[in-house]
Short mmCIF file of C-alpha atoms in Angstrom, two decimals:
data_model
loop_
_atom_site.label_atom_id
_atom_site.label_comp_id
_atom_site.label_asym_id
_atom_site.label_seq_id
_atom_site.Cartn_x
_atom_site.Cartn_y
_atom_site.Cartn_z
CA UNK A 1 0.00 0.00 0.00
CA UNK A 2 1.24 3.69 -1.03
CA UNK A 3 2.42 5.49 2.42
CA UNK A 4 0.59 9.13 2.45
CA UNK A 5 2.93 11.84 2.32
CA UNK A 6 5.28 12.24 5.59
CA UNK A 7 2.93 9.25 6.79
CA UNK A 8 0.10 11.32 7.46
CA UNK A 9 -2.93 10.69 5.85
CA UNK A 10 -4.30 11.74 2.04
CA UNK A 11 -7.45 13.20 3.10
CA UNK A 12 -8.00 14.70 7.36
CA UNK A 13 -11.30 15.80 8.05
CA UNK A 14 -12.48 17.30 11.29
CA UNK A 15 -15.31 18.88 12.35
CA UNK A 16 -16.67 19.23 8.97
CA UNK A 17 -19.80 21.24 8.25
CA UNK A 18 -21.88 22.98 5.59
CA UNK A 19 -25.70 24.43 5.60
CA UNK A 20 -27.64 24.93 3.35
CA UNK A 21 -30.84 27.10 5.19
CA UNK A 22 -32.22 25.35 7.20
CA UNK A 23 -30.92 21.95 6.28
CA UNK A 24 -27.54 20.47 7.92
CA UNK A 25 -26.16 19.32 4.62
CA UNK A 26 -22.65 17.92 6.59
CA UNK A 27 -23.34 18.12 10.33
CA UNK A 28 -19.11 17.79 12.13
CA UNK A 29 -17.73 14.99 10.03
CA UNK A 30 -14.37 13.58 10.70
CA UNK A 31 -12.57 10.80 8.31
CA UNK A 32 -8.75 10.17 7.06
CA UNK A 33 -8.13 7.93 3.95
CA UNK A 34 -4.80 6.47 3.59
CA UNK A 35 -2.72 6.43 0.64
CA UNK A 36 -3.30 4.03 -1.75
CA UNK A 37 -6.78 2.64 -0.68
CA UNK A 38 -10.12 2.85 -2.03
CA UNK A 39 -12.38 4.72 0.82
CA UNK A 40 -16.07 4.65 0.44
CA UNK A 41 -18.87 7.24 1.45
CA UNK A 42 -22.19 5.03 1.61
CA UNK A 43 -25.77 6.39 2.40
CA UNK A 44 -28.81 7.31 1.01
CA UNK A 45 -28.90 10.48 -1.70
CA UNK A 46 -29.24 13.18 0.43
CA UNK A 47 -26.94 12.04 2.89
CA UNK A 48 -24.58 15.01 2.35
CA UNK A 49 -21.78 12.22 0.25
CA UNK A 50 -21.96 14.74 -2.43
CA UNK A 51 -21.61 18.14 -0.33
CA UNK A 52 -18.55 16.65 1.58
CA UNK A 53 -16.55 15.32 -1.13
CA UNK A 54 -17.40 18.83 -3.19
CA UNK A 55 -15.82 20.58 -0.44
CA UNK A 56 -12.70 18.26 -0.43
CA UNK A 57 -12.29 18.69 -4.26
CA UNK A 58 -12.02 22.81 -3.61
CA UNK A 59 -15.36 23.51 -5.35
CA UNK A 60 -17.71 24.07 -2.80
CA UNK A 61 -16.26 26.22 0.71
CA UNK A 62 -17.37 24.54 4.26
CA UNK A 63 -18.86 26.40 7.16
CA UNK A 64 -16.84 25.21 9.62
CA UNK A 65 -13.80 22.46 10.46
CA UNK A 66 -10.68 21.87 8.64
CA UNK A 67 -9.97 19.90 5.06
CA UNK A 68 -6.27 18.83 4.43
CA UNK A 69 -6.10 16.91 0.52
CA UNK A 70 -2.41 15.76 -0.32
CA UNK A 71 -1.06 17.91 2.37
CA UNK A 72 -3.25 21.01 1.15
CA UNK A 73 -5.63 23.11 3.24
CA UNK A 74 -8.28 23.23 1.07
CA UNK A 75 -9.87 26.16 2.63
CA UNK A 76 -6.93 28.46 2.03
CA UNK A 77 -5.55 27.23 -0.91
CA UNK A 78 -7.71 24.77 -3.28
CA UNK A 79 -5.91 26.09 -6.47
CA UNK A 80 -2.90 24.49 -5.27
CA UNK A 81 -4.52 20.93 -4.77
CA UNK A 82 -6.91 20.66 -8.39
CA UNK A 83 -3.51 19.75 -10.73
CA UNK A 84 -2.89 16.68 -8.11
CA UNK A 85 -6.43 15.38 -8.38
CA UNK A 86 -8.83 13.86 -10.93
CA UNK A 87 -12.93 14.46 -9.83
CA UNK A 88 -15.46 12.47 -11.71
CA UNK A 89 -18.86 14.17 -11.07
CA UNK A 90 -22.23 12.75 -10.41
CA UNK A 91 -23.35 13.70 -13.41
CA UNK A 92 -20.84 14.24 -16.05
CA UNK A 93 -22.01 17.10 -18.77
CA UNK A 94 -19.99 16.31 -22.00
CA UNK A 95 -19.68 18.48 -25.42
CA UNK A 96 -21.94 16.39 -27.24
CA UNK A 97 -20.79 17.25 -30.50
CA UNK A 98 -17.00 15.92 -29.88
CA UNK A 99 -15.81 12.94 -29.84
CA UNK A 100 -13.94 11.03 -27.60
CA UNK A 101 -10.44 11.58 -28.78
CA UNK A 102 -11.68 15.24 -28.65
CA UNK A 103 -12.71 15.47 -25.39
CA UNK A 104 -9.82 14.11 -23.79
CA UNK A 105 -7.58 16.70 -25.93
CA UNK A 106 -9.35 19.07 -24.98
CA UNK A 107 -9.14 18.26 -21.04
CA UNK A 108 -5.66 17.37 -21.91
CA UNK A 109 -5.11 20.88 -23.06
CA UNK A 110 -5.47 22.15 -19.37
CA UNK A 111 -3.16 20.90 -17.26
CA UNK A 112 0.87 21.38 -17.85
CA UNK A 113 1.13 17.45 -18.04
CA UNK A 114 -1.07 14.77 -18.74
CA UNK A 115 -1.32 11.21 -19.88
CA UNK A 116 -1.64 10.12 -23.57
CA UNK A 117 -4.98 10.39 -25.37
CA UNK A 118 -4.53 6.38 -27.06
CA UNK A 119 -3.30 5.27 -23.32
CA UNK A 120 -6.54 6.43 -21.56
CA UNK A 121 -8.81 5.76 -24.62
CA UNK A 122 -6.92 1.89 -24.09
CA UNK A 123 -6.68 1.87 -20.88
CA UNK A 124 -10.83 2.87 -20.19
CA UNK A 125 -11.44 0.62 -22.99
CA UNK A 126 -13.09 3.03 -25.79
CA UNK A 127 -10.94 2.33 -28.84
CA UNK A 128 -14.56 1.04 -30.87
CA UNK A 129 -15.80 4.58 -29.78
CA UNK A 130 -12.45 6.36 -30.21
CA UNK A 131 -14.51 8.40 -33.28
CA UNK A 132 -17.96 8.50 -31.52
CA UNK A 133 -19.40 11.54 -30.86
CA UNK A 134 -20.10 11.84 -27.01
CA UNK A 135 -23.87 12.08 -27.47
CA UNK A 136 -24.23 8.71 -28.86
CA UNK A 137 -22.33 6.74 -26.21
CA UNK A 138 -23.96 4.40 -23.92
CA UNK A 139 -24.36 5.04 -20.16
CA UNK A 140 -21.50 2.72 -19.57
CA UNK A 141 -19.49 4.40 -21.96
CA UNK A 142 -20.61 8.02 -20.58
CA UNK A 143 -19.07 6.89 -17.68
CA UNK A 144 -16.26 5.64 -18.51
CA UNK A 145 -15.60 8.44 -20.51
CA UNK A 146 -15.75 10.12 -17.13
CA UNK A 147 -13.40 8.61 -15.20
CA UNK A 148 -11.00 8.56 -18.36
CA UNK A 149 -11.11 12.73 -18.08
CA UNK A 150 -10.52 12.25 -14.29
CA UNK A 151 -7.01 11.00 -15.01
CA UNK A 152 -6.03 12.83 -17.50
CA UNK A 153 -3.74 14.82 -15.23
CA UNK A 154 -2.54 11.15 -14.35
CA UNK A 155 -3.59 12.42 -10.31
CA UNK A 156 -2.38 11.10 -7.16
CA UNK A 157 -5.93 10.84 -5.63
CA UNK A 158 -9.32 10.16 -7.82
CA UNK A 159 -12.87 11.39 -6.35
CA UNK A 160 -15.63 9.21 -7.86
CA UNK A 161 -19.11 10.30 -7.35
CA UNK A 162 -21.56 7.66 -7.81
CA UNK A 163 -20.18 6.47 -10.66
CA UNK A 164 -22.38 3.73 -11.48
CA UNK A 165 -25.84 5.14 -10.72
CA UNK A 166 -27.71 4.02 -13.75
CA UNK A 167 -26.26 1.75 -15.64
CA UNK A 168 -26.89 -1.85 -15.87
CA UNK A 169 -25.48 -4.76 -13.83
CA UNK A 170 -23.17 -5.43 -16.60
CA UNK A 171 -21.56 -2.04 -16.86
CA UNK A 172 -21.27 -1.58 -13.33
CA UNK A 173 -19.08 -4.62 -12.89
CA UNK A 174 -16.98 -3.32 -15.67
CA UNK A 175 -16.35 0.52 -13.50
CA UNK A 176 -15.81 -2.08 -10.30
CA UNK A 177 -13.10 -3.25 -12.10
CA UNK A 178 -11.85 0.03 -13.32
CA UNK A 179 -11.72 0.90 -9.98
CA UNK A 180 -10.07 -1.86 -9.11
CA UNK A 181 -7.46 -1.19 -11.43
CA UNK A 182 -6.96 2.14 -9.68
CA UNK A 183 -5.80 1.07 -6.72
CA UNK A 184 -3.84 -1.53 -8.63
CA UNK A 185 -2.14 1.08 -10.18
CA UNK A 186 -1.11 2.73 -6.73
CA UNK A 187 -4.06 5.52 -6.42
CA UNK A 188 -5.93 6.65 -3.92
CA UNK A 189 -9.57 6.67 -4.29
CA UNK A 190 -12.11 7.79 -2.72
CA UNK A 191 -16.23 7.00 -3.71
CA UNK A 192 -19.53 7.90 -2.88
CA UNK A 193 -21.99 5.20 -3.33
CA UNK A 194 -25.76 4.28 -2.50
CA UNK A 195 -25.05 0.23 -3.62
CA UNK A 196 -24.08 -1.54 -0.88
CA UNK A 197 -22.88 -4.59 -2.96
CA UNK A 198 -20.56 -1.83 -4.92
CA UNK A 199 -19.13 -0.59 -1.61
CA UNK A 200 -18.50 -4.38 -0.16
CA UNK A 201 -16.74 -4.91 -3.11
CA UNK A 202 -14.62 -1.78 -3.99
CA UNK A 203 -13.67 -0.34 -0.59
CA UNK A 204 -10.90 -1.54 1.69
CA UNK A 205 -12.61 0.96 4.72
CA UNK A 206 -16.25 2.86 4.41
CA UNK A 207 -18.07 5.40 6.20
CA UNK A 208 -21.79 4.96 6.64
CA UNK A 209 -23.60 8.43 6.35
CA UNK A 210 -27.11 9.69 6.57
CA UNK A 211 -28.39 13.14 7.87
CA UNK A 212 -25.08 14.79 6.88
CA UNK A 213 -23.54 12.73 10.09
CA UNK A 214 -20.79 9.61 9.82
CA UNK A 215 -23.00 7.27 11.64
CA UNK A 216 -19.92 4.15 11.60
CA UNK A 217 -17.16 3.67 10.42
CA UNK A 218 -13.95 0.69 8.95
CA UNK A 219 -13.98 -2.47 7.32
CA UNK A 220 -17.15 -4.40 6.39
CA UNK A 221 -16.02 -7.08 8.53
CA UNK A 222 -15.53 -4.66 11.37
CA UNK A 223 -18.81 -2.88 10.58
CA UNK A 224 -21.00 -6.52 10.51
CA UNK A 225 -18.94 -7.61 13.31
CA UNK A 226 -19.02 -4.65 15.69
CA UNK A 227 -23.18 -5.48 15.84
CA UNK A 228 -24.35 -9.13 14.73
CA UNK A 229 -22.03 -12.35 15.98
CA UNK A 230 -26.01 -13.88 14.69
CA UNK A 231 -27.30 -15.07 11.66
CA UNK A 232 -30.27 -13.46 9.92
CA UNK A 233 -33.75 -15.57 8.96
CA UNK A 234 -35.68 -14.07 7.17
CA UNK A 235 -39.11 -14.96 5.56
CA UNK A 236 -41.95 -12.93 3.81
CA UNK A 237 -43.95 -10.74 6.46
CA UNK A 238 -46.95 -12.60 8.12
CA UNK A 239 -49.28 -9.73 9.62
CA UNK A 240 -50.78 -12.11 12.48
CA UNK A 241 -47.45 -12.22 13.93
CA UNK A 242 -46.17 -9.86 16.31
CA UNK A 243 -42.95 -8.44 16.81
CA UNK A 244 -42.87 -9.38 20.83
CA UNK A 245 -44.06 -12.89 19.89
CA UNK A 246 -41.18 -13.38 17.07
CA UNK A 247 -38.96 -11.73 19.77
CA UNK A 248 -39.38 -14.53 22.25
CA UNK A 249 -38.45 -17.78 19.79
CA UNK A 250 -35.44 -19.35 21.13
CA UNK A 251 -32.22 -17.41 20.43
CA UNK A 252 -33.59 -14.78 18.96
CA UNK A 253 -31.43 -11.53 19.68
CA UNK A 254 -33.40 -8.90 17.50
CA UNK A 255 -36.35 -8.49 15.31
CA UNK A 256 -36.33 -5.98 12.17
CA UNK A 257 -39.05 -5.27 9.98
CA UNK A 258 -37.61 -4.72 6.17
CA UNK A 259 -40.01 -3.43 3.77
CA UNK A 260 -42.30 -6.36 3.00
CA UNK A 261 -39.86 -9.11 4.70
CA UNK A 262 -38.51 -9.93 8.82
CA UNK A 263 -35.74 -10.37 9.72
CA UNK A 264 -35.17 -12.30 12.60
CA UNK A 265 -30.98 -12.20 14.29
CA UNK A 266 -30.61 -15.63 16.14
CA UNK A 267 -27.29 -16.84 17.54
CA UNK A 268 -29.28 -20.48 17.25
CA UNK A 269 -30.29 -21.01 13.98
CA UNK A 270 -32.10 -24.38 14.25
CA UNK A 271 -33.89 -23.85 17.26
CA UNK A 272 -34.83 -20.55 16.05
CA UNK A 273 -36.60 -21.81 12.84
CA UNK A 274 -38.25 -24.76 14.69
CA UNK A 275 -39.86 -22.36 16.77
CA UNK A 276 -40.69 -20.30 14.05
CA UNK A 277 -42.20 -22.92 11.77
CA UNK A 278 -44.05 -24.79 15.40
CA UNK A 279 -45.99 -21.33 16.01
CA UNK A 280 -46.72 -20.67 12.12
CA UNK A 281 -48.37 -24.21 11.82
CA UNK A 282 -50.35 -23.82 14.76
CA UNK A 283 -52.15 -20.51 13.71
CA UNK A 284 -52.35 -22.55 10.14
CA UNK A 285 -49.70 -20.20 8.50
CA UNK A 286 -46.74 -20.67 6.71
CA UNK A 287 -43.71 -18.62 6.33
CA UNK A 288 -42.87 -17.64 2.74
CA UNK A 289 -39.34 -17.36 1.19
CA UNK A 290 -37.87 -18.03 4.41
CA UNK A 291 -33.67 -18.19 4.18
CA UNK A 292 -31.10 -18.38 6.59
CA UNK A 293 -27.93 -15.99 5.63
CA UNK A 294 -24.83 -13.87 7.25
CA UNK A 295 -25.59 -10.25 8.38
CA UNK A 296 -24.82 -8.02 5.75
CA UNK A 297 -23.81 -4.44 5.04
CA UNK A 298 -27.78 -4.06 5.12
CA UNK A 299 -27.99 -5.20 8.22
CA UNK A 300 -26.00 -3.28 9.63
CA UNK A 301 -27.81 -0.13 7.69
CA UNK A 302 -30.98 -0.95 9.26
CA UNK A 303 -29.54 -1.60 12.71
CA UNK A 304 -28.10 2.11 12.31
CA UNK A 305 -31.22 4.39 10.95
CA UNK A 306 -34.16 1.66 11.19
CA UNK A 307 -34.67 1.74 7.73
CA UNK A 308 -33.23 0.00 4.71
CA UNK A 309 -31.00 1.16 1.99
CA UNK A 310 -32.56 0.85 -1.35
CA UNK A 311 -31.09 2.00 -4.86
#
């Protein structure tokens, strides 16, 4: 792994806040990424994943706290900090006239170095669309079009904002291993994501967010760990059962309600479902889709805020 500069960390963030009115966009975050890992921001949109990592990147200012990028104070001096770093955006506005090779001469054409236009073109995988003009590109291709004008600059540390929001399963396993490739390649990254299978399988350490507040934080495995040592069983929500009655089955530790399913945490699971499937047949019911699995990511979502995460 790449050691951040002196050994202190790529990105320090204390205290971090911005408002927007009346709303607490980013309400005192704090967060270091190391050098050379891929860091994740995961929540819901509205979260404020967007308004912190605009604030890191130099183009948004913060109310309050302090924001060091690369060894830059980014509220003093975010000039310095933009040739060192490559942002893809949410929502990436390209000249839709141009085509690829254009657009990345063009980008090219700002910064007093920069990587080859046939190396990123190869390297992103748009040689077919080399000639293409941007406006007829797929969403995968939009993207990756994206993240090819992020490195440009060739930049110690990549932001990518939800960069798969949109596109099919198939092109958002091809950005995964993009990314991938990133950190192969000794970068630092750091994401925003609403996916939780895209942030269990891209970041090496997350932050969970929602109402502009880091709710947890580390490795999935530390994340899962730190609240379920049970396994989950879950089955299709049966209305004539109660929570406090679903609560009492033999090693049951918690009961959550997800949407149209429960999901019963049991440190026990055989006892567990023979209790459940004994009190189902003797009100004459029976429990639909039931499986037995590992607590998740999810889990530990709707452990934090009571509610699920859905795309």
């Amino acid at each position: 792994m790449t050691v951040a500069i002196g050994g202190s960390p790529v990105i320090r963030v204390r205290g971090l806040t911005k408002r927007y009115g009346d709303v607490q966009a980013v309400a005192g975050v704090d967060f270091d990424v190391a050098g050379g890992e891929i860091f994740g921001l995961l929540g819901p949109n509205g979260a404020g994943k967007t308004t912190t990592v605009e604030i890191l990147e130099g183009l948004r200012p913060a109310d309050g706290g302090e924001v060091s990028v690369l060894g830059v104070d980014v509220t003093r001096d975010a000039d310095a900090l933009k040739p060192r770093i490559g942002i893809s955006l949410q929502t990436a506005a390209l000249y839709p006239k141009l085509t690829v090779t254009e657009v990345i001469d063009l980008f090219r054409s700002f910064y007093a170095t920069s990587r080859p236009t046939a190396e990123l073109i190869a390297d992103l995988d748009l040689g077919e669309r080399k000639n293409a003009q941007t406006k007829v590109l797929s969403g995968g291709q939009r993207q990756r079009l994206a993240v090819a004008l992020a490195l440009v600059n060739d930049p110690e540390l990549v932001f990518l904002d939800e960069p798969t929001t949109g596109l099919d399963p198939a092109a958002r396993r091809s950005l995964w291993d993009l990314v991938l490739g990133l950190k192969a390649a000794g970068r630092t990254v750091l994401l925003t994501t609403h996916y939780m299978e895209e942030a269990e399988v891209l970041c090496d350490r997350l932050a969970i967010m929602d109402h502009g507040k880091i709710l947890e934080m580390g490795t999935v495995d530390e994340l899962v760990m730190k609240r379920f040592h049970e396994r989950a069983v879950r089955f299709d929500r049966l209305p004539e059962l109660t929570t406090a009655e679903l609560e009492a089955l033999p090693a049951v530790a918690s009961v959550k309600a997800d949407g149209g399913e429960m999901l019963l945490y049991t440190s026990d699971v055989g006892p567990t479902i023979g209790a459940l499937l004994a009190l189902t047949e003797r009100r004459g019911l029976e429990p639909q889709n039931l499986a037995i699995r590992r607590a998740t990511l999810e889990d530990v979502f709707l452990d934090l805020t009571g509610r699920a995460l859905r795309d």
